[in-house]
Amino acid sequence: MSAQSITYSGAPLDRAATLRPDAAKVQALLSGGAARIVPVWTGRHLVDDTPRAVTLSFAAVEPWLHLAATPPIFLGLKDDTAWFALGLKDSERPPELGVGGQFRVLNEVVALLPGDEAAILAYARAMVIWHGNHVYCGRCGAPTEPTEGGHSRTCSNAACGQRSFPRTDPAVITLVEDPDGARALLGRQAKWVNGMYSVIAGFVEPGESLEETVARETFEETGVRVADVRYVASQPWPFPASIMLGFRARARTTAIVLGDDELQDCAWFTRAELHSFGRPDGPYPDRRLPNPFSIARFLLNTWLAEG
């Protein structure tokens, strides 16, 4: 997997930001007969048995717009076709839309979806979640209203008028190798799938550079000091609203001291040991690497290919 093909990246849409302030033009794109609409219900997407994403026309959507939690959100243009996301109200059962397919969790089907569809669905999911989390103004508490094609929300209190914009939480994820480059540092959290080990990750804090976050998170979680921090690639991660910033770093110390209760276990592994994960005849039959569609796996695969 190249950096250009990292899952959830490479959405094939022109986001057409200059069109967003023109409400009449956005409405014309929506109702003009060619728009494709991506429904999102409780964070799930409508897919068929292939699986492929099921998108809908405005004519198909219009009768059940009353089920929407927010007006359609303009995502952008693809080959002159406008794409919108539509967040449906939470309910115990999925809405009956009169089309085939079923609502599925994105991470359950992403490995089987075409890459461009996965990227569009991730984008739609992130936007719908953001709207659901910003129904009220963070400054005065009044209701907010979608503006700019759904790419902002404006406080309905004229005395306030606060505008909010979609935000993405940056998180660093780092492959730390020992001073000789022969071993990689992996850990696991208790809540993860049984046996899964991954590289070190954590959120960026205010007033902190990305390189400082790498050094801090690695030390806080493992007790290992690092240097030579190098950016590699990034991955949109709308679960619910992050971007994973991938790094490599070289350890200055190798003693492991679990420090902040984030990790259940942490250890150094050689390339041969990582290649043996999950093999019945190997030393680690019950261990597994991160999911193939994660940037954690991309960083590991890149490192393993160097040996």
PDB file of N, CA and C in Angstrom, residues 175-186 230 248-254 267-275 277 284 300 302-307:
ATOM      1  N   LEU A 175       5.950   4.639  14.366  1.00  0.00           N
ATOM      2  CA  LEU A 175       6.745   3.424  14.432  1.00  0.00           C
ATOM      3  C   LEU A 175       8.100   3.804  15.027  1.00  0.00           C
ATOM      4  N   VAL A 176       8.349   3.315  16.230  1.00  0.00           N
ATOM      5  CA  VAL A 176       9.611   3.557  16.926  1.00  0.00           C
ATOM      6  C   VAL A 176      10.509   2.344  16.713  1.00  0.00           C
ATOM      7  N   GLU A 177      11.706   2.570  16.182  1.00  0.00           N
ATOM      8  CA  GLU A 177      12.669   1.480  16.019  1.00  0.00           C
ATOM      9  C   GLU A 177      13.834   1.681  16.973  1.00  0.00           C
ATOM     10  N   ASP A 178      14.481   0.592  17.343  1.00  0.00           N
ATOM     11  CA  ASP A 178      15.592   0.681  18.282  1.00  0.00           C
ATOM     12  C   ASP A 178      16.799   1.344  17.614  1.00  0.00           C
ATOM     13  N   PRO A 179      17.857   1.668  18.384  1.00  0.00           N
ATOM     14  CA  PRO A 179      18.994   2.400  17.808  1.00  0.00           C
ATOM     15  C   PRO A 179      19.648   1.700  16.618  1.00  0.00           C
ATOM     16  N   ASP A 180      19.532   0.383  16.547  1.00  0.00           N
ATOM     17  CA  ASP A 180      20.122  -0.362  15.433  1.00  0.00           C
ATOM     18  C   ASP A 180      19.161  -0.557  14.274  1.00  0.00           C
ATOM     19  N   GLY A 181      17.915  -0.165  14.443  1.00  0.00           N
ATOM     20  CA  GLY A 181      16.924  -0.363  13.396  1.00  0.00           C
ATOM     21  C   GLY A 181      16.503  -1.804  13.211  1.00  0.00           C
ATOM     22  N   ALA A 182      16.773  -2.644  14.221  1.00  0.00           N
ATOM     23  CA  ALA A 182      16.503  -4.076  14.094  1.00  0.00           C
ATOM     24  C   ALA A 182      15.196  -4.498  14.747  1.00  0.00           C
ATOM     25  N   ARG A 183      14.655  -3.646  15.636  1.00  0.00           N
ATOM     26  CA  ARG A 183      13.429  -3.993  16.352  1.00  0.00           C
ATOM     27  C   ARG A 183      12.470  -2.813  16.341  1.00  0.00           C
ATOM     28  N   ALA A 184      11.189  -3.115  16.384  1.00  0.00           N
ATOM     29  CA  ALA A 184      10.143  -2.096  16.443  1.00  0.00           C
ATOM     30  C   ALA A 184       9.393  -2.223  17.767  1.00  0.00           C
ATOM     31  N   LEU A 185       8.948  -1.082  18.274  1.00  0.00           N
ATOM     32  CA  LEU A 185       8.252  -1.034  19.558  1.00  0.00           C
ATOM     33  C   LEU A 185       6.750  -1.096  19.324  1.00  0.00           C
ATOM     34  N   LEU A 186       6.120  -2.133  19.851  1.00  0.00           N
ATOM     35  CA  LEU A 186       4.671  -2.315  19.716  1.00  0.00           C
ATOM     36  C   LEU A 186       4.037  -2.503  21.081  1.00  0.00           C
ATOM     37  N   ARG A 230      10.493  11.665  12.144  1.00  0.00           N
ATOM     38  CA  ARG A 230      10.302  11.964  10.725  1.00  0.00           C
ATOM     39  C   ARG A 230       8.866  11.679  10.301  1.00  0.00           C
ATOM     40  N   ARG A 248       7.978   8.119  11.826  1.00  0.00           N
ATOM     41  CA  ARG A 248       9.008   7.173  12.248  1.00  0.00           C
ATOM     42  C   ARG A 248       9.887   7.894  13.261  1.00  0.00           C
ATOM     43  N   ALA A 249      10.411   7.166  14.243  1.00  0.00           N
ATOM     44  CA  ALA A 249      11.321   7.757  15.220  1.00  0.00           C
ATOM     45  C   ALA A 249      12.335   6.712  15.647  1.00  0.00           C
ATOM     46  N   ARG A 250      13.496   7.182  16.054  1.00  0.00           N
ATOM     47  CA  ARG A 250      14.577   6.311  16.523  1.00  0.00           C
ATOM     48  C   ARG A 250      14.669   6.412  18.038  1.00  0.00           C
ATOM     49  N   ALA A 251      14.716   5.268  18.703  1.00  0.00           N
ATOM     50  CA  ALA A 251      14.803   5.261  20.162  1.00  0.00           C
ATOM     51  C   ALA A 251      16.201   5.665  20.627  1.00  0.00           C
ATOM     52  N   ARG A 252      16.268   6.489  21.696  1.00  0.00           N
ATOM     53  CA  ARG A 252      17.533   6.799  22.359  1.00  0.00           C
ATOM     54  C   ARG A 252      17.760   5.891  23.555  1.00  0.00           C
ATOM     55  N   THR A 253      16.633   5.382  24.116  1.00  0.00           N
ATOM     56  CA  THR A 253      16.686   4.405  25.205  1.00  0.00           C
ATOM     57  C   THR A 253      15.789   3.239  24.833  1.00  0.00           C
ATOM     58  N   THR A 254      15.997   2.082  25.419  1.00  0.00           N
ATOM     59  CA  THR A 254      15.204   0.907  25.045  1.00  0.00           C
ATOM     60  C   THR A 254      14.477   0.254  26.216  1.00  0.00           C
ATOM     61  N   ALA A 267       6.401  -4.259  23.976  1.00  0.00           N
ATOM     62  CA  ALA A 267       7.633  -5.030  23.802  1.00  0.00           C
ATOM     63  C   ALA A 267       8.296  -4.640  22.490  1.00  0.00           C
ATOM     64  N   TRP A 268       9.592  -4.984  22.393  1.00  0.00           N
ATOM     65  CA  TRP A 268      10.344  -4.842  21.153  1.00  0.00           C
ATOM     66  C   TRP A 268      10.230  -6.128  20.345  1.00  0.00           C
ATOM     67  N   PHE A 269      10.068  -5.999  19.016  1.00  0.00           N
ATOM     68  CA  PHE A 269       9.947  -7.170  18.156  1.00  0.00           C
ATOM     69  C   PHE A 269      10.851  -7.008  16.939  1.00  0.00           C
ATOM     70  N   THR A 270      11.520  -8.090  16.570  1.00  0.00           N
ATOM     71  CA  THR A 270      12.292  -8.100  15.332  1.00  0.00           C
ATOM     72  C   THR A 270      11.350  -8.291  14.145  1.00  0.00           C
ATOM     73  N   ARG A 271      11.878  -8.087  12.955  1.00  0.00           N
ATOM     74  CA  ARG A 271      11.070  -8.312  11.755  1.00  0.00           C
ATOM     75  C   ARG A 271      10.632  -9.773  11.659  1.00  0.00           C
ATOM     76  N   ALA A 272      11.531 -10.687  11.977  1.00  0.00           N
ATOM     77  CA  ALA A 272      11.191 -12.108  11.914  1.00  0.00           C
ATOM     78  C   ALA A 272      10.063 -12.433  12.879  1.00  0.00           C
ATOM     79  N   GLU A 273      10.095 -11.836  14.059  1.00  0.00           N
ATOM     80  CA  GLU A 273       9.038 -12.097  15.038  1.00  0.00           C
ATOM     81  C   GLU A 273       7.704 -11.546  14.557  1.00  0.00           C
ATOM     82  N   LEU A 274       7.702 -10.363  13.972  1.00  0.00           N
ATOM     83  CA  LEU A 274       6.444  -9.801  13.475  1.00  0.00           C
ATOM     84  C   LEU A 274       5.897 -10.616  12.313  1.00  0.00           C
ATOM     85  N   HIS A 275       6.780 -11.112  11.458  1.00  0.00           N
ATOM     86  CA  HIS A 275       6.328 -11.969  10.356  1.00  0.00           C
ATOM     87  C   HIS A 275       5.691 -13.258  10.881  1.00  0.00           C
ATOM     88  N   PHE A 277       3.749 -13.508  13.540  1.00  0.00           N
ATOM     89  CA  PHE A 277       2.477 -13.284  14.233  1.00  0.00           C
ATOM     90  C   PHE A 277       1.361 -14.077  13.549  1.00  0.00           C
ATOM     91  N   TYR A 284       4.463 -16.727  18.239  1.00  0.00           N
ATOM     92  CA  TYR A 284       3.352 -15.842  18.617  1.00  0.00           C
ATOM     93  C   TYR A 284       2.076 -16.214  17.864  1.00  0.00           C
ATOM     94  N   LEU A 300       4.049  -0.295   9.642  1.00  0.00           N
ATOM     95  CA  LEU A 300       4.708  -1.568   9.925  1.00  0.00           C
ATOM     96  C   LEU A 300       5.145  -2.261   8.635  1.00  0.00           C
ATOM     97  N   THR A 302       5.869  -0.937   5.807  1.00  0.00           N
ATOM     98  CA  THR A 302       7.000  -0.187   5.249  1.00  0.00           C
ATOM     99  C   THR A 302       8.291  -0.595   5.945  1.00  0.00           C
ATOM    100  N   TRP A 303       8.240  -0.686   7.267  1.00  0.00           N
ATOM    101  CA  TRP A 303       9.423  -1.060   8.045  1.00  0.00           C
ATOM    102  C   TRP A 303       9.823  -2.509   7.770  1.00  0.00           C
ATOM    103  N   LEU A 304       8.848  -3.397   7.697  1.00  0.00           N
ATOM    104  CA  LEU A 304       9.147  -4.801   7.451  1.00  0.00           C
ATOM    105  C   LEU A 304       9.786  -4.998   6.068  1.00  0.00           C
ATOM    106  N   ALA A 305       9.382  -4.209   5.105  1.00  0.00           N
ATOM    107  CA  ALA A 305       9.917  -4.345   3.754  1.00  0.00           C
ATOM    108  C   ALA A 305      11.389  -3.921   3.659  1.00  0.00           C
ATOM    109  N   GLU A 306      11.850  -3.208   4.669  1.00  0.00           N
ATOM    110  CA  GLU A 306      13.244  -2.741   4.655  1.00  0.00           C
ATOM    111  C   GLU A 306      14.236  -3.795   5.145  1.00  0.00           C
ATOM    112  N   GLY A 307      13.723  -4.870   5.751  1.00  0.00           N
ATOM    113  CA  GLY A 307      14.598  -5.877   6.343  1.00  0.00           C
ATOM    114  C   GLY A 307      15.044  -6.943   5.353  1.00  0.00           C
TER     115      GLY A 307
END
